[in-house]
Short mmCIF file of C-alpha atoms in Angstrom, two decimals:
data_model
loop_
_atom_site.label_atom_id
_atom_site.label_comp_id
_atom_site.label_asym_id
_atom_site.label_seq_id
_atom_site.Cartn_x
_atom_site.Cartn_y
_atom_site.Cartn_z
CA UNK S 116 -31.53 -39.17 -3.74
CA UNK S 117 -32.70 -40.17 -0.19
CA UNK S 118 -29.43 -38.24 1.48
CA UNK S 119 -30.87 -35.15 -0.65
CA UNK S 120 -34.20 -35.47 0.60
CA UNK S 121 -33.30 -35.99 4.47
CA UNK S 122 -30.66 -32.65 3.90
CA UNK S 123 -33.89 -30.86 2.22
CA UNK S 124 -35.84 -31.67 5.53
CA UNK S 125 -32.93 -30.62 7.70
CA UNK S 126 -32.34 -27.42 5.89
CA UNK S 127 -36.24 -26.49 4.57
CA UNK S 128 -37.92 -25.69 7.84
CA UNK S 129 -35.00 -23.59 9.24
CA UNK S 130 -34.70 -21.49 5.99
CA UNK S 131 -38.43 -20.79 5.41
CA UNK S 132 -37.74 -19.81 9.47
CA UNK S 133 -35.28 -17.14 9.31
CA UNK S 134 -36.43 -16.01 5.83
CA UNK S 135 -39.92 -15.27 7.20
CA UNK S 136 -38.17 -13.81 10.21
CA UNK S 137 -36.13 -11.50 7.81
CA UNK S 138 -38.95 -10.71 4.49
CA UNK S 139 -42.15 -10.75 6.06
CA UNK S 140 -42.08 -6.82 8.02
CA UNK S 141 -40.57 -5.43 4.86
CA UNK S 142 -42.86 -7.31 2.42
CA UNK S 143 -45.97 -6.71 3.84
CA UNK S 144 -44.55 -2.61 4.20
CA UNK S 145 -44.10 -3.31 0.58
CA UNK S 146 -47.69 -4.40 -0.37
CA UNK S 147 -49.46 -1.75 1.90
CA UNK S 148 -47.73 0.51 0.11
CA UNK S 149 -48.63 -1.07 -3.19
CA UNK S 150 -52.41 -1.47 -2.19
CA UNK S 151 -52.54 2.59 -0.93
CA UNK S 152 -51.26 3.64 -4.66
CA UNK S 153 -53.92 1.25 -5.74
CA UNK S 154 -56.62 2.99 -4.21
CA UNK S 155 -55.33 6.29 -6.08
CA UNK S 156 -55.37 4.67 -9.70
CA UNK S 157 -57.94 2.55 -9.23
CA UNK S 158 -59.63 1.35 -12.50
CA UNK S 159 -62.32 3.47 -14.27
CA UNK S 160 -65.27 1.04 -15.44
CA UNK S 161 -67.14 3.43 -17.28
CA UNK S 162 -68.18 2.12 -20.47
CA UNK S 163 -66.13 -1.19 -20.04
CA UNK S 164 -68.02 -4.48 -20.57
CA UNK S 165 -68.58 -6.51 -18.22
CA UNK S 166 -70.03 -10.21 -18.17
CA UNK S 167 -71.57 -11.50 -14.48
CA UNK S 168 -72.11 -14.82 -13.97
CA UNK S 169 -75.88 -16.05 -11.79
CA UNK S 170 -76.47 -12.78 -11.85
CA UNK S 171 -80.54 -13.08 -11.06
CA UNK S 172 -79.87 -12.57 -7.53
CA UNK S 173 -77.71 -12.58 -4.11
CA UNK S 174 -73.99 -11.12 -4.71
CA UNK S 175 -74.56 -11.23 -8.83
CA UNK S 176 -77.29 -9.22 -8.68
CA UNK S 177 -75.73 -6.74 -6.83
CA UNK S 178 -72.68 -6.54 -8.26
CA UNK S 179 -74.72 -6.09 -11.79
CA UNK S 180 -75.84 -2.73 -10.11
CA UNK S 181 -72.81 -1.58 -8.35
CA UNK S 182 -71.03 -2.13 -12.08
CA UNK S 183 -74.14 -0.24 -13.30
CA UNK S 184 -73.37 2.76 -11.30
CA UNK S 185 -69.99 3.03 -12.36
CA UNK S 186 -71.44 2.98 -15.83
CA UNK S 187 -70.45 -0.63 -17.17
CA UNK S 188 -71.75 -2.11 -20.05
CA UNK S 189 -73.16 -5.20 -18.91
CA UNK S 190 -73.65 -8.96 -20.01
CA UNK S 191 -75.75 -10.47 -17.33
CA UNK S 192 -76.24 -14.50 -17.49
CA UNK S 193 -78.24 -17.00 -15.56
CA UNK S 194 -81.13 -19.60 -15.71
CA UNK S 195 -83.77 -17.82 -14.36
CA UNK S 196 -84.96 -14.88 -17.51
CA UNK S 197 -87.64 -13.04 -15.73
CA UNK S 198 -85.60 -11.80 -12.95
CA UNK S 199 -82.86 -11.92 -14.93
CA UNK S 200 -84.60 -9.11 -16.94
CA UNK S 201 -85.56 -7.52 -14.25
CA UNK S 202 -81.81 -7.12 -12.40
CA UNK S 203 -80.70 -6.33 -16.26
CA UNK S 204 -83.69 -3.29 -16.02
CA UNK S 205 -82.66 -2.10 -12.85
CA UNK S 206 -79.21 -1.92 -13.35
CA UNK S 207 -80.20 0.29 -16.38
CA UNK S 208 -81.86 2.41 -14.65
CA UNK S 209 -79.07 3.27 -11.80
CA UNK S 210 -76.15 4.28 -14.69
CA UNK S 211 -75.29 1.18 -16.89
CA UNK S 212 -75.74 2.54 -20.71
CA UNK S 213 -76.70 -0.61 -21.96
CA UNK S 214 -77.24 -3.93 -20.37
CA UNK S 215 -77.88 -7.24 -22.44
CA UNK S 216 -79.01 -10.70 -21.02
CA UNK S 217 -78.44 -13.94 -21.58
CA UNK S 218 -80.51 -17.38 -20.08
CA UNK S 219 -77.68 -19.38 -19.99
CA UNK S 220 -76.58 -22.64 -17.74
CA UNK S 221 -72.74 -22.50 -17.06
CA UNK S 222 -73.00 -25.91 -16.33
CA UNK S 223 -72.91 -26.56 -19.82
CA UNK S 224 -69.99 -25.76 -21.81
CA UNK S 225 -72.09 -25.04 -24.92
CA UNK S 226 -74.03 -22.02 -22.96
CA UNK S 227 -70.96 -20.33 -22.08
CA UNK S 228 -69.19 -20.03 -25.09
CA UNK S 229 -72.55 -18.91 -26.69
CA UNK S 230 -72.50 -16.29 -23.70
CA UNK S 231 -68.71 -15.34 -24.43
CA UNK S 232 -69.52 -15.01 -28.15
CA UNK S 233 -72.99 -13.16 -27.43
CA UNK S 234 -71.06 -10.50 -25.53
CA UNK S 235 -68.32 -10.17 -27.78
CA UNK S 236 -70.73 -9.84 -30.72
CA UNK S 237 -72.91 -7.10 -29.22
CA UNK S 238 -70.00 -4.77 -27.74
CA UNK S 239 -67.15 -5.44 -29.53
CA UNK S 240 -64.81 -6.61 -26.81
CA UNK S 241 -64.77 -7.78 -23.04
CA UNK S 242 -62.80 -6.20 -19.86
CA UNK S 243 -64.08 -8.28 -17.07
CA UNK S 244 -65.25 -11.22 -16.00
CA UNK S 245 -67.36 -12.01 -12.90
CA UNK S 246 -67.73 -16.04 -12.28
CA UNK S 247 -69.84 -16.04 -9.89
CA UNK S 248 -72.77 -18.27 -10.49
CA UNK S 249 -72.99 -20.84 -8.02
CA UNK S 250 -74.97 -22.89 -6.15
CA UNK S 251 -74.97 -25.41 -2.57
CA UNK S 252 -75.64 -28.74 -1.38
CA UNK S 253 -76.41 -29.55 2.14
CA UNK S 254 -76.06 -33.43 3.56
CA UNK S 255 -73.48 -35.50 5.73
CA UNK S 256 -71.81 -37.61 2.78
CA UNK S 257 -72.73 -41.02 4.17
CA UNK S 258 -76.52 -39.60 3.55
CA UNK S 259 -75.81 -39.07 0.63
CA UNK S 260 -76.85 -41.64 -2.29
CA UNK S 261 -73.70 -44.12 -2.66
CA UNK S 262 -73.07 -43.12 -6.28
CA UNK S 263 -72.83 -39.01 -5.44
CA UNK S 264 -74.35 -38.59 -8.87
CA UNK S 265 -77.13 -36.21 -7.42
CA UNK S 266 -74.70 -33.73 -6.29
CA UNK S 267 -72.15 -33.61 -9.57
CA UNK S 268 -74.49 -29.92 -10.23
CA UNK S 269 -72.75 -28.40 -7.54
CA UNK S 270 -69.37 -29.09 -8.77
CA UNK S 271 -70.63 -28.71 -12.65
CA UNK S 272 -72.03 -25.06 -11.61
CA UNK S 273 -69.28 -23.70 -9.28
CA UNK S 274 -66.32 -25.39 -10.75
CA UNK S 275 -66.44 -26.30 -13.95
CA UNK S 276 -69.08 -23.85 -15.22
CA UNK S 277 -66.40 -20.99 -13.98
CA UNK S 278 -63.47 -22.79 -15.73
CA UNK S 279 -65.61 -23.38 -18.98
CA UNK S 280 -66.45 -19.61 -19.22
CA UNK S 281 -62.67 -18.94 -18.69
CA UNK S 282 -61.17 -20.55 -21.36
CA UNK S 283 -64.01 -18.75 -23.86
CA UNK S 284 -63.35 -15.35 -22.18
CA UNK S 285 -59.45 -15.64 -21.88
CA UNK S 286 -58.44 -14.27 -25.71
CA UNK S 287 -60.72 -10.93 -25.63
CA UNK S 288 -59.06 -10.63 -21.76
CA UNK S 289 -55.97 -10.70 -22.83
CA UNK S 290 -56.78 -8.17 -25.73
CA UNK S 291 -58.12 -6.08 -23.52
CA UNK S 292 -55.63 -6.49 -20.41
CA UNK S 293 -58.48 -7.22 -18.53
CA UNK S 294 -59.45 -8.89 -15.08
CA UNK S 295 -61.44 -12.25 -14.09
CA UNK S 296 -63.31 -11.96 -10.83
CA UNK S 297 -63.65 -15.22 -8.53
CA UNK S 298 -66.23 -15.47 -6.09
CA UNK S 299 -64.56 -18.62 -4.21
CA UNK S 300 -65.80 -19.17 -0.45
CA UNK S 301 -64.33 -19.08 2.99
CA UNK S 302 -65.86 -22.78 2.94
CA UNK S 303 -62.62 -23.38 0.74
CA UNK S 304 -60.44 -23.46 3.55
CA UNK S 305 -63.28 -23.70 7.11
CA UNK S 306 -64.38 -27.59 7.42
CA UNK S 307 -68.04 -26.65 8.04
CA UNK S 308 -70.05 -29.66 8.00
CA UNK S 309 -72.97 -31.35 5.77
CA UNK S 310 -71.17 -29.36 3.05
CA UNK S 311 -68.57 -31.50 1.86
CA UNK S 312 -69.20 -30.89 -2.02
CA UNK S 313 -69.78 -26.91 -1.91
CA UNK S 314 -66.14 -26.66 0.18
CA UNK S 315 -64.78 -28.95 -2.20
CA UNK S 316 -65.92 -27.14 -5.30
CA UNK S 317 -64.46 -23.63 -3.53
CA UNK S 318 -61.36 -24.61 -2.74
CA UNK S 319 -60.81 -25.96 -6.57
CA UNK S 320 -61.94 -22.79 -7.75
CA UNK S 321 -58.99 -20.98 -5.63
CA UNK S 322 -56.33 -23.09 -6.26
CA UNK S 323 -57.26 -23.45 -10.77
CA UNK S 324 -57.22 -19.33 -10.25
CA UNK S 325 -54.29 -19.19 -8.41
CA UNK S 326 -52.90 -21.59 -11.09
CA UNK S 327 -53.94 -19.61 -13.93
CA UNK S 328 -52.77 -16.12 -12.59
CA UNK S 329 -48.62 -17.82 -13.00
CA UNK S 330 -49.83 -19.01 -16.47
CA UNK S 331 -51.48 -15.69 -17.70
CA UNK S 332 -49.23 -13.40 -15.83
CA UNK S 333 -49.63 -9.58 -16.45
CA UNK S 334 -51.64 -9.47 -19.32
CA UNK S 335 -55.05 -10.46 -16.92
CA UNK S 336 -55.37 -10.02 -13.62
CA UNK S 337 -57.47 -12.22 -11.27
CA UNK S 338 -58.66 -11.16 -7.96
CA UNK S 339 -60.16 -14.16 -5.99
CA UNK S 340 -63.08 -13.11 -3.58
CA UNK S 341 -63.79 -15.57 -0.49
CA UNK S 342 -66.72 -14.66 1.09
CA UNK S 343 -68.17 -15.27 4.46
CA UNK S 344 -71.77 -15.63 5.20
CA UNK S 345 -73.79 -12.95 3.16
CA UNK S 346 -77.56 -12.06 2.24
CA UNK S 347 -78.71 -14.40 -0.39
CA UNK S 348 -80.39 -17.55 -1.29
CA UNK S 349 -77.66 -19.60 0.26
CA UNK S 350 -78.47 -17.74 3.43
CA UNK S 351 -81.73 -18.08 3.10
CA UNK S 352 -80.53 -21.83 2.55
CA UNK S 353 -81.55 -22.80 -0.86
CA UNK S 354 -79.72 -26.01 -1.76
CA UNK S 355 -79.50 -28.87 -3.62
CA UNK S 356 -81.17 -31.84 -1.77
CA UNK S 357 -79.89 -35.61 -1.40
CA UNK S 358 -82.51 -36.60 -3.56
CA UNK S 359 -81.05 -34.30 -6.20
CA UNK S 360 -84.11 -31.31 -5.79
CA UNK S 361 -83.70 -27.63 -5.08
CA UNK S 362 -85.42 -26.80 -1.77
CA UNK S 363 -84.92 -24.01 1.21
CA UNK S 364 -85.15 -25.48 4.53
CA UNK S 365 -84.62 -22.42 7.13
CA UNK S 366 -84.32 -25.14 9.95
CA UNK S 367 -81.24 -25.98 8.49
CA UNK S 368 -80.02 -22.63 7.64
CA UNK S 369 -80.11 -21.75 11.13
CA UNK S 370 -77.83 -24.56 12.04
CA UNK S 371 -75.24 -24.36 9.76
CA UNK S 372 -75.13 -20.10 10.12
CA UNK S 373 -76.18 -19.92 13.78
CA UNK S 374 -75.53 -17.47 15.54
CA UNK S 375 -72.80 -16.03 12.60
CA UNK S 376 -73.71 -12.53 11.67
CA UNK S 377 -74.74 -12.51 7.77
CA UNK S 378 -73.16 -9.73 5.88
CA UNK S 379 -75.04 -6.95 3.99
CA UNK S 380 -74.91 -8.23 -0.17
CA UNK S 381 -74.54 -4.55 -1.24
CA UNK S 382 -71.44 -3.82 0.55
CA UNK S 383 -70.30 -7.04 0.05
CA UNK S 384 -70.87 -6.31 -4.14
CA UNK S 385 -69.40 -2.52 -3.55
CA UNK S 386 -65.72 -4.11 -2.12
CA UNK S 387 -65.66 -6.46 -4.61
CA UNK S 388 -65.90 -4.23 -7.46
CA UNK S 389 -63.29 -1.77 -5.57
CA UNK S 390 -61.24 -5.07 -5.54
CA UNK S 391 -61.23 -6.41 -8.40
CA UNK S 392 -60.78 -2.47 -9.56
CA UNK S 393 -58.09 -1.99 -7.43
CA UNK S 394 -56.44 -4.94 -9.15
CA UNK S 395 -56.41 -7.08 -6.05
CA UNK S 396 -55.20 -10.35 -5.82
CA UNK S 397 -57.76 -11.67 -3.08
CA UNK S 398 -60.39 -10.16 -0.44
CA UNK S 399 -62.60 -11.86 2.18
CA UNK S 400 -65.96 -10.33 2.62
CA UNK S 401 -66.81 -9.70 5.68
CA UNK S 402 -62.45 -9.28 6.66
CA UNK S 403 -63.05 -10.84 10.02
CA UNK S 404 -63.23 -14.29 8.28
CA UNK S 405 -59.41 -13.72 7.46
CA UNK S 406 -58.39 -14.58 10.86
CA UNK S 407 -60.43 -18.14 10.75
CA UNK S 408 -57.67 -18.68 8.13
CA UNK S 409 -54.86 -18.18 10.12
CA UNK S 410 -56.40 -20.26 12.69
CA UNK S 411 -57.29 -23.47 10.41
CA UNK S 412 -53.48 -22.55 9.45
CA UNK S 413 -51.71 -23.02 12.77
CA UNK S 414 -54.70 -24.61 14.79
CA UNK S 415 -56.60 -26.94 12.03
CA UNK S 416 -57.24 -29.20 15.06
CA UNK S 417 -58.84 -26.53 17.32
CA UNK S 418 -61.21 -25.96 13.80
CA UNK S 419 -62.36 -29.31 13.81
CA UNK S 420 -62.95 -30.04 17.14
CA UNK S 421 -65.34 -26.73 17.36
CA UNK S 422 -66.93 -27.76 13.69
CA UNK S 423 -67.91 -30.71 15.10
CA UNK S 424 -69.15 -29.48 18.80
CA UNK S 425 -71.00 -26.93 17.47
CA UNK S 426 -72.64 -28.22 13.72
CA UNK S 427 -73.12 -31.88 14.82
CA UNK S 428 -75.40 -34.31 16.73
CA UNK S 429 -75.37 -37.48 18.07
CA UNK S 430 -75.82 -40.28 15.94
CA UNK S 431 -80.37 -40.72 15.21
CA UNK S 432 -80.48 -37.30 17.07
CA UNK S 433 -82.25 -34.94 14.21
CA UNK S 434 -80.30 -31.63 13.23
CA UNK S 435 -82.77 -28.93 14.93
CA UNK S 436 -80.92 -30.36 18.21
CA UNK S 437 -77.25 -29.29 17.18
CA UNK S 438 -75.69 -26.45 19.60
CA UNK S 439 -75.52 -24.04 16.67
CA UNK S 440 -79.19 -23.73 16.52
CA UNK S 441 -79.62 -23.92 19.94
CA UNK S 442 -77.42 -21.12 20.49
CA UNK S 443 -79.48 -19.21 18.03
CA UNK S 444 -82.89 -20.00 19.78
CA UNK S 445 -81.79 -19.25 23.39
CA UNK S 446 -82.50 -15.19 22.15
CA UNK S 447 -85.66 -14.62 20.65
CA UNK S 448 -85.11 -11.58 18.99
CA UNK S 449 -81.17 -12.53 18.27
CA UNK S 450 -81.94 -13.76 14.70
CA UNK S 451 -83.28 -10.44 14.02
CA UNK S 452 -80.49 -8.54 14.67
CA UNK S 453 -78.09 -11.36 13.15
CA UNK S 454 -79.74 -11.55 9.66
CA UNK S 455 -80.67 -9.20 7.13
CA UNK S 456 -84.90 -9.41 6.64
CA UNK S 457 -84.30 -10.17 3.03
CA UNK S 458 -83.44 -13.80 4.06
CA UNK S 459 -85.96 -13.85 7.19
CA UNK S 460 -88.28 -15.41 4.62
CA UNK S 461 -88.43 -18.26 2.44
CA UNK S 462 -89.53 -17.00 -0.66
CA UNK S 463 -86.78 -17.51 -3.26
CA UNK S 464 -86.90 -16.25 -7.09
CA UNK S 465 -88.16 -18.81 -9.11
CA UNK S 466 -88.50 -17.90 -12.73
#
């Protein structure tokens, strides 16, 4: 067995070499070609059903009404049922012939096969599903209480409450050959500090999708979405506190965004549903972030030096001192040209 192994490690690298070297130019020929026939048949909403995840504001609220234009049917979930109600109106009002909504918590496995059933009940069927609902903590993990138990919501919401509403929504998918939208992060694969958890819980949302795309195979297709920094409450930097609490804290926001443009949620919602139309198997939202892949890919040490020059301070030195916010306060006026107005202020939806 070892002489196998050490001929495997002999052989391996050289092979994946020359078979890169050889299948890469035609391959990638081979899926541009794919993804411009795409964009000719690309899928036809109108009158499909659709279920979005946190859909009371940020991305899922705007992906409610860029479904709602295309005339979707819509099953719109989250905690929060006034604005809830009031995404659920709007989107009525811009094309969607009927739009239903359900106060659910994905976090609990209960809620989402009551939201499954809900949907199923009311239309008849189900073609896609957005898991989106999702939310952040923010805290270096030795502040953090020694137990972690305050932050188990973030991996309850983005992980688990995804995976939970998947296995409900997986039969009438399958009926329907339809498609399961992922909104993953580009956190899954950049090492951005005091957000250990949130990464954590992105990265196992792209690698149980990937997973389940081999095990479903054609009959639903999955398109995982990993966006960058865009208008919403996580911009406006809503997260879950050490102590376990829901608070915005813009100080903070402009440390761990900086100087980062933040990327318009309506365009963001209007390539996802072209994506996930398209039949896509990923997309990164704003497509510059692709390239920080490719760096934390052949450079993971360059990635981590910079992460921790730029997010981090000495040790009893608060965070308002780290070089990303400084960076943002040297301009004045740079923040206002850097971030949407919608997340200039702290107000967040509350009920």
């Amino acid at each position: 067995m070892d002489l196998i192994h050490k001929f495997l490690n002999l052989v391996a690298p050289w092979f994946t070499f020359f078979s890169l070297c050889l299948f890469l130019p035609p391959f990638y020929l081979f899926k541009f070609f794919l993804a411009t026939l795409g964009s000719f048949f690309s899928e036809n909403v109108s009158g499909k059903v659709v279920i979005i995840t946190g859909a009371s504001s940020g991305i899922g609220e705007h992906l409610a009404y860029e479904y709602g234009r295309r005339g979707a049917r819509l099953a719109l979930t989250a905690r929060r049922e006034k604005s809830l109600q009031e995404v659920a109106d709007r989107a009525h009002d811009l094309g969607s012939p009927d739009v239903i909504t359900i106060r659910a918590d994905v976090s609990n496995v209960d809620d989402c096969q009551r939201l499954v059933e809900e949907t199923v009940n009311h239309f008849g069927r189900l073609d896609h599903l957005v898991n989106n609902a999702g939310i952040t903590s923010v805290c270096m993990f030795e502040g953090a209480p020694p137990d972690m138990t305050n932050f188990r919501a973030v991996m309850d919401t983005n992980f688990w409450g995804s995976v939970y509403t998947t296995r409900f929504a997986v039969p009438h998918l399958r009926n329907s050959k339809g498609k399961i939208v992922v909104l993953s992060s580009a956190n899954s694969w950049l090492p951005e500090p005091r957000t250990s958890v949130y990464n954590a819980s992105k990265a196992a949302l792209a690698a149980f999708f990937d997973t389940l795309r081999i095990e479903l195979g054609q009959d639903v297709t999955i398109t995982i979405v990993t966006p960058g920094h865009i208008e919403s409450e996580i911009t406006r930097d809503k997260h879950l506190s050490k102590e376990g609490k829901m608070e915005v804290e813009q100080d903070m926001r402009d440390v761990q965004v900086s100087a980062i443009p933040v990327a318009s949620v309506s365009e963001c919602a209007q390539a996802i549903v072209n994506s996930a139309c398209r039949g896509d198997r990923s997309l990164t939202q704003p497509s510059w972030y692709s390239a920080t892949c490719l760096w934390k890919l052949f450079f993971p040490e360059v990635i981590e030096w910079g992460c921790r020059l730029f997010y981090l301070t000495s040790p009893g030195v608060p965070h308002q001192e780290a070089p990303s916010k400084k960076i943002l306060d040297l301009t004045a006026g740079e923040k206002k040209v850097l971030y949407p107005s919608t997340i200039q202020a702290p107000e967040i939806k509350t009920d």
